[in-house]
Coordinates of C-alpha atoms in Angstrom, one line a residue:
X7 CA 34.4 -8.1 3.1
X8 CA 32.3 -8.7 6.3
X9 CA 30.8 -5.0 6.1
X10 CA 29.6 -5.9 3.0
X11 CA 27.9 -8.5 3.6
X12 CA 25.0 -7.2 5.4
X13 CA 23.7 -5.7 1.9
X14 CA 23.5 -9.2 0.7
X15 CA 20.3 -9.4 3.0
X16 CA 17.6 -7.9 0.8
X17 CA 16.2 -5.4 2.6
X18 CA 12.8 -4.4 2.2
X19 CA 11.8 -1.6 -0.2
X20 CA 11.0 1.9 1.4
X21 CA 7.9 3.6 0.4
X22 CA 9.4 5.8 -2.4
X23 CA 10.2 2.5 -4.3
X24 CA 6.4 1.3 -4.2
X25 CA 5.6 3.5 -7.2
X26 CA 8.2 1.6 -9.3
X27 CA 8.0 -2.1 -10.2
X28 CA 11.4 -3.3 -9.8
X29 CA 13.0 -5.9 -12.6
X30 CA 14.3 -9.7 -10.1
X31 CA 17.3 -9.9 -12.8
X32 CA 20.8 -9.6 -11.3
X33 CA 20.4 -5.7 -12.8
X34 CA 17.8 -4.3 -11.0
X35 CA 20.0 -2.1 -8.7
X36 CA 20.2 0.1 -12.0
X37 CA 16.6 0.5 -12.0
X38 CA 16.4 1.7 -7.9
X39 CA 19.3 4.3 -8.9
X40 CA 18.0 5.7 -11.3
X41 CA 14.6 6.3 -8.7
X42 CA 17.2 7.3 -6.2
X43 CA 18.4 9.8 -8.7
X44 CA 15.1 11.3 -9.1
X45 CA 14.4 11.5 -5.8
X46 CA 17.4 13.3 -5.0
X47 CA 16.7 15.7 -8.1
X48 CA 13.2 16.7 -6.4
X49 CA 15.4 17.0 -2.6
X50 CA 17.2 19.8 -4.4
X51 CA 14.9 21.2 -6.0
X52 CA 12.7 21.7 -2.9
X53 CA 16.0 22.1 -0.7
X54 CA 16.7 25.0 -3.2
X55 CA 13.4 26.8 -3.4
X56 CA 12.8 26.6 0.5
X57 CA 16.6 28.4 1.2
X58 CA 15.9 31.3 -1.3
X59 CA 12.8 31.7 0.0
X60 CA 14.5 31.8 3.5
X61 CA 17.4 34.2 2.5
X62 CA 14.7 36.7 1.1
X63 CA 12.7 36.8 4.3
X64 CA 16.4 36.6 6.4
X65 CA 16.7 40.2 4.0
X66 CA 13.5 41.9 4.8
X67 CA 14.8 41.1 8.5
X68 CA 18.2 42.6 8.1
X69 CA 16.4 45.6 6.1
X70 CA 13.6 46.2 8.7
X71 CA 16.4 46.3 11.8
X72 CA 18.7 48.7 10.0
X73 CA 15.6 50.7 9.3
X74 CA 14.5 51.0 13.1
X75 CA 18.1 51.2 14.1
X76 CA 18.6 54.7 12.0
X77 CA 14.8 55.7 13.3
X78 CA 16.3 55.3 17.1
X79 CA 19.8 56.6 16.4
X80 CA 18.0 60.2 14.2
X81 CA 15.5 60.8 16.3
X82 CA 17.4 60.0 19.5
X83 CA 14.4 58.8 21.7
X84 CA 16.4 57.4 24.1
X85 CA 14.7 59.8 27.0
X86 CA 11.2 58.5 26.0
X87 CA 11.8 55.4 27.8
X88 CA 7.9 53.7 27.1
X89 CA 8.4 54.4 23.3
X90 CA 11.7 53.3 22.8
X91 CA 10.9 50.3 24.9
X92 CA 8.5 49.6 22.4
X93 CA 10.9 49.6 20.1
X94 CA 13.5 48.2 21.7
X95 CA 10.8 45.0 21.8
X96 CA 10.4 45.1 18.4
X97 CA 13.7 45.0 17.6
X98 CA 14.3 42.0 19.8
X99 CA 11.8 40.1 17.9
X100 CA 13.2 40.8 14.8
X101 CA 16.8 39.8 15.9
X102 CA 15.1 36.3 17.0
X103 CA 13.4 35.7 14.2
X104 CA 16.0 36.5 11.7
X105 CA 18.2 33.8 14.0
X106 CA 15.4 31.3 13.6
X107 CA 15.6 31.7 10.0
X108 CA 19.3 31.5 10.2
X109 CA 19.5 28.5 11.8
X110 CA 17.0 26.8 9.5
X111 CA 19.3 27.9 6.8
X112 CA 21.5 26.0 8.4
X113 CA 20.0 23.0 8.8
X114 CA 18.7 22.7 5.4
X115 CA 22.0 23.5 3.4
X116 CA 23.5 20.6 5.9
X117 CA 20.5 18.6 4.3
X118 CA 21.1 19.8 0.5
X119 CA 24.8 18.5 1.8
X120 CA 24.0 15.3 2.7
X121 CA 21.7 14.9 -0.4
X122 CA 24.7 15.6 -2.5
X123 CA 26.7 13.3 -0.7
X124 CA 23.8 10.4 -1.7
X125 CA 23.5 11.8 -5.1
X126 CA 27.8 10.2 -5.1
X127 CA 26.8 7.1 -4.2
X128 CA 24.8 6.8 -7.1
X129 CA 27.1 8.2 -9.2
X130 CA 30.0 6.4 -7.8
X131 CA 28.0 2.8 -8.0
X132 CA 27.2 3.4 -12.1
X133 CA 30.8 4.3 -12.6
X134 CA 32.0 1.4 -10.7
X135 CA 29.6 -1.1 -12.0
X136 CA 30.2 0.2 -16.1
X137 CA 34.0 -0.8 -15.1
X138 CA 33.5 -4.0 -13.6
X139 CA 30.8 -5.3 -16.6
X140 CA 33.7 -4.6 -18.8
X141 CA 36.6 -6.1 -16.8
X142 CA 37.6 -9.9 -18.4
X143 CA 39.1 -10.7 -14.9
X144 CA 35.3 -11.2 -13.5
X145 CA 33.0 -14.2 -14.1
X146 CA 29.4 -14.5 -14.7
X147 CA 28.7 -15.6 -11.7
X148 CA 31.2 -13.1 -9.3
X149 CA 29.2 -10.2 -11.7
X150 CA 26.0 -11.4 -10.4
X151 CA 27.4 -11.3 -6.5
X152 CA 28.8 -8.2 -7.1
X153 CA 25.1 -6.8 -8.4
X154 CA 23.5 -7.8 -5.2
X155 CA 25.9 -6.4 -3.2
X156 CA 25.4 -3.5 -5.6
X157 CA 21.2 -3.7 -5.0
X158 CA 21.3 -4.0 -1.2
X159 CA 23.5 -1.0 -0.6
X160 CA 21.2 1.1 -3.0
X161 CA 18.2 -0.5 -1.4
X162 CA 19.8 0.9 1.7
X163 CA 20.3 4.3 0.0
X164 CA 16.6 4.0 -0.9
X165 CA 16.0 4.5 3.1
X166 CA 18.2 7.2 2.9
X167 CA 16.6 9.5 0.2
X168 CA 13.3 9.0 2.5
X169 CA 14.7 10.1 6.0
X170 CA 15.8 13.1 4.2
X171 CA 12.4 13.8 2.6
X172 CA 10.8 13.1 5.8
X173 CA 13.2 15.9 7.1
X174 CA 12.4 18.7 4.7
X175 CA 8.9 17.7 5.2
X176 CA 9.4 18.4 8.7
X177 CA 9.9 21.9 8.4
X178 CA 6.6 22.0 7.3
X179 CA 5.0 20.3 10.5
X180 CA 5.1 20.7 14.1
X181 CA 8.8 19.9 15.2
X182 CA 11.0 20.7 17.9
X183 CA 14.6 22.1 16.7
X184 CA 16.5 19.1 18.8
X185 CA 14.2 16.6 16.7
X186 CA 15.4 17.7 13.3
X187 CA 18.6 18.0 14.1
X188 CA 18.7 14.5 15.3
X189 CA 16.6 13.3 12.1
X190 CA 19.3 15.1 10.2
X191 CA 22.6 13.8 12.5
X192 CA 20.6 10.2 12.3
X193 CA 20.8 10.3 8.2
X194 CA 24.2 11.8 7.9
X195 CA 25.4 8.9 9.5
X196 CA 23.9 6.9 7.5
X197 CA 24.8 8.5 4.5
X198 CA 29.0 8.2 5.7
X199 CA 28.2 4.5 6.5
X200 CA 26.5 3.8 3.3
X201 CA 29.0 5.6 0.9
X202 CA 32.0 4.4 2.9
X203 CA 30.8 0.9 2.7
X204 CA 30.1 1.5 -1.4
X205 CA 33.8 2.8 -1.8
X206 CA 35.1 -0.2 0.2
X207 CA 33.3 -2.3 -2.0
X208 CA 34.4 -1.0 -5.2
X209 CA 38.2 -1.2 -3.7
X210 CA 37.7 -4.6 -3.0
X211 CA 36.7 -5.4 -6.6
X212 CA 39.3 -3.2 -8.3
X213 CA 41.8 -5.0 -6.2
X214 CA 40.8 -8.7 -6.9
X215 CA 41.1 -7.6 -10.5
X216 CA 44.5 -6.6 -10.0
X217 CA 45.7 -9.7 -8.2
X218 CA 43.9 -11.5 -11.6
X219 CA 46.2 -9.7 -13.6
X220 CA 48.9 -11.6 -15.7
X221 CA 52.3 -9.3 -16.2
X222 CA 53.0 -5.7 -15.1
X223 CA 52.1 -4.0 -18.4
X224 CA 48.4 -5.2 -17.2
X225 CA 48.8 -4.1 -13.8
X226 CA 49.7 -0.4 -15.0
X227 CA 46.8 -0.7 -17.9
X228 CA 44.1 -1.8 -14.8
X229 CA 45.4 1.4 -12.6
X230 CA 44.6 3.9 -15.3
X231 CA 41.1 1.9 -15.8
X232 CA 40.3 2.0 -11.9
X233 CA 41.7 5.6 -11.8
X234 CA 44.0 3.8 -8.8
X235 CA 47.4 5.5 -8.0

């Protein structure tokens, strides 16, 4: 319980959620999942779009070596030694650029993975939270803890959803390759901690409801409802 009780600390609201007035009820972490959601969508979307783009440049690369490679090999200049050197140049930039494009590949579908990986927490909080609403073993009041528990850890998610916009952005601006990456190793982390701590949480819950139950035929019924083995 003591991880989770940093998210009982309201954290203050990243820019993303500026745009959105949030409800003070016990509820309103349903409200900043469903803008995490949307976010998310549009990091896809742009995550998407960006590695096609990529992967049709990465083929104009492959096609444009393989086209000087048979120029070099038919003709064979290799005794015109200023020529081919041109060419041999040219063929070196090509092979660096199409790693440059490579490793951006890279480094966004380890960003599209991370975004999917945020897009679980989400999913995994409304499942959770839909079971424990219904579960007669909670009160009132342990509901309303539970929701902002439930509210700090997607207000911490909210930070989330903006480091990895302010990564994709930064493809777009002036930033060395070490930077990213540790933009993008900073987030993951993040991301693991966040979603670990949400999973622990949700244990915890389904556990206390088990310890509430009264005879064995209730036990078995609150394993199938928690999905627990």
């Amino acid at each position: 319980m003591n991880a989770i009780k940093k998210y009982m600390v309201i954290l203050p609201l990243s820019a993303i959620t500026l745009f959105v007035a949030l409800p003070k009820e016990a509820n309103a972490q349903i409200a900043i999942a469903e803008v995490i959601k949307a976010a998310i969508t549009k990091v896809i979307k742009a995550i998407d779009l960006q590695i096609q783009r990529l992967q049709n440049q990465t083929i104009w690369l492959q096609n444009a070596q393989k086209t000087l490679e048979n120029t070099l090999s038919k003709t064979k200049l290799g005794e015109i030694s200023d020529w081919t050197q041109q060419q041999k140049d040219l063929f070196s930039k090509y092979y660096q650029e199409l790693q440059e494009i490579k490793s951006v590949i890279a480094m966004y579908e380890r960003i599209k993975e991370m975004t999917e990986k945020q897009a679980a927490v989400v999913n995994s909080y409304h499942h959770a939270w839909a079971l424990l609403q219904q579960d007669k073993h909670f009160s009132p009041d342990e509901l309303n803890y539970m929701a902002k528990v439930y509210k700090g850890i997607l207000e911490e998610s909210v930070k989330n959803v903006d480091e990895l916009l302010l990564v994709v952005s930064s493809f777009k601006t002036q930033m060395t390759d070490e930077k990213r990456l540790e933009l993008i190793n900073a987030s993951a982390n993040r991301i693991d901690t966040n979603y670990s701590d949400l999973r622990q949480f949700n244990a915890q819950n389904a556990l206390l409801s088990l310890q509430r139950a009264k005879d064995e035929n209730e036990v078995i019924t609150l394993k199938k409802y928690y999905g627990i083995q």
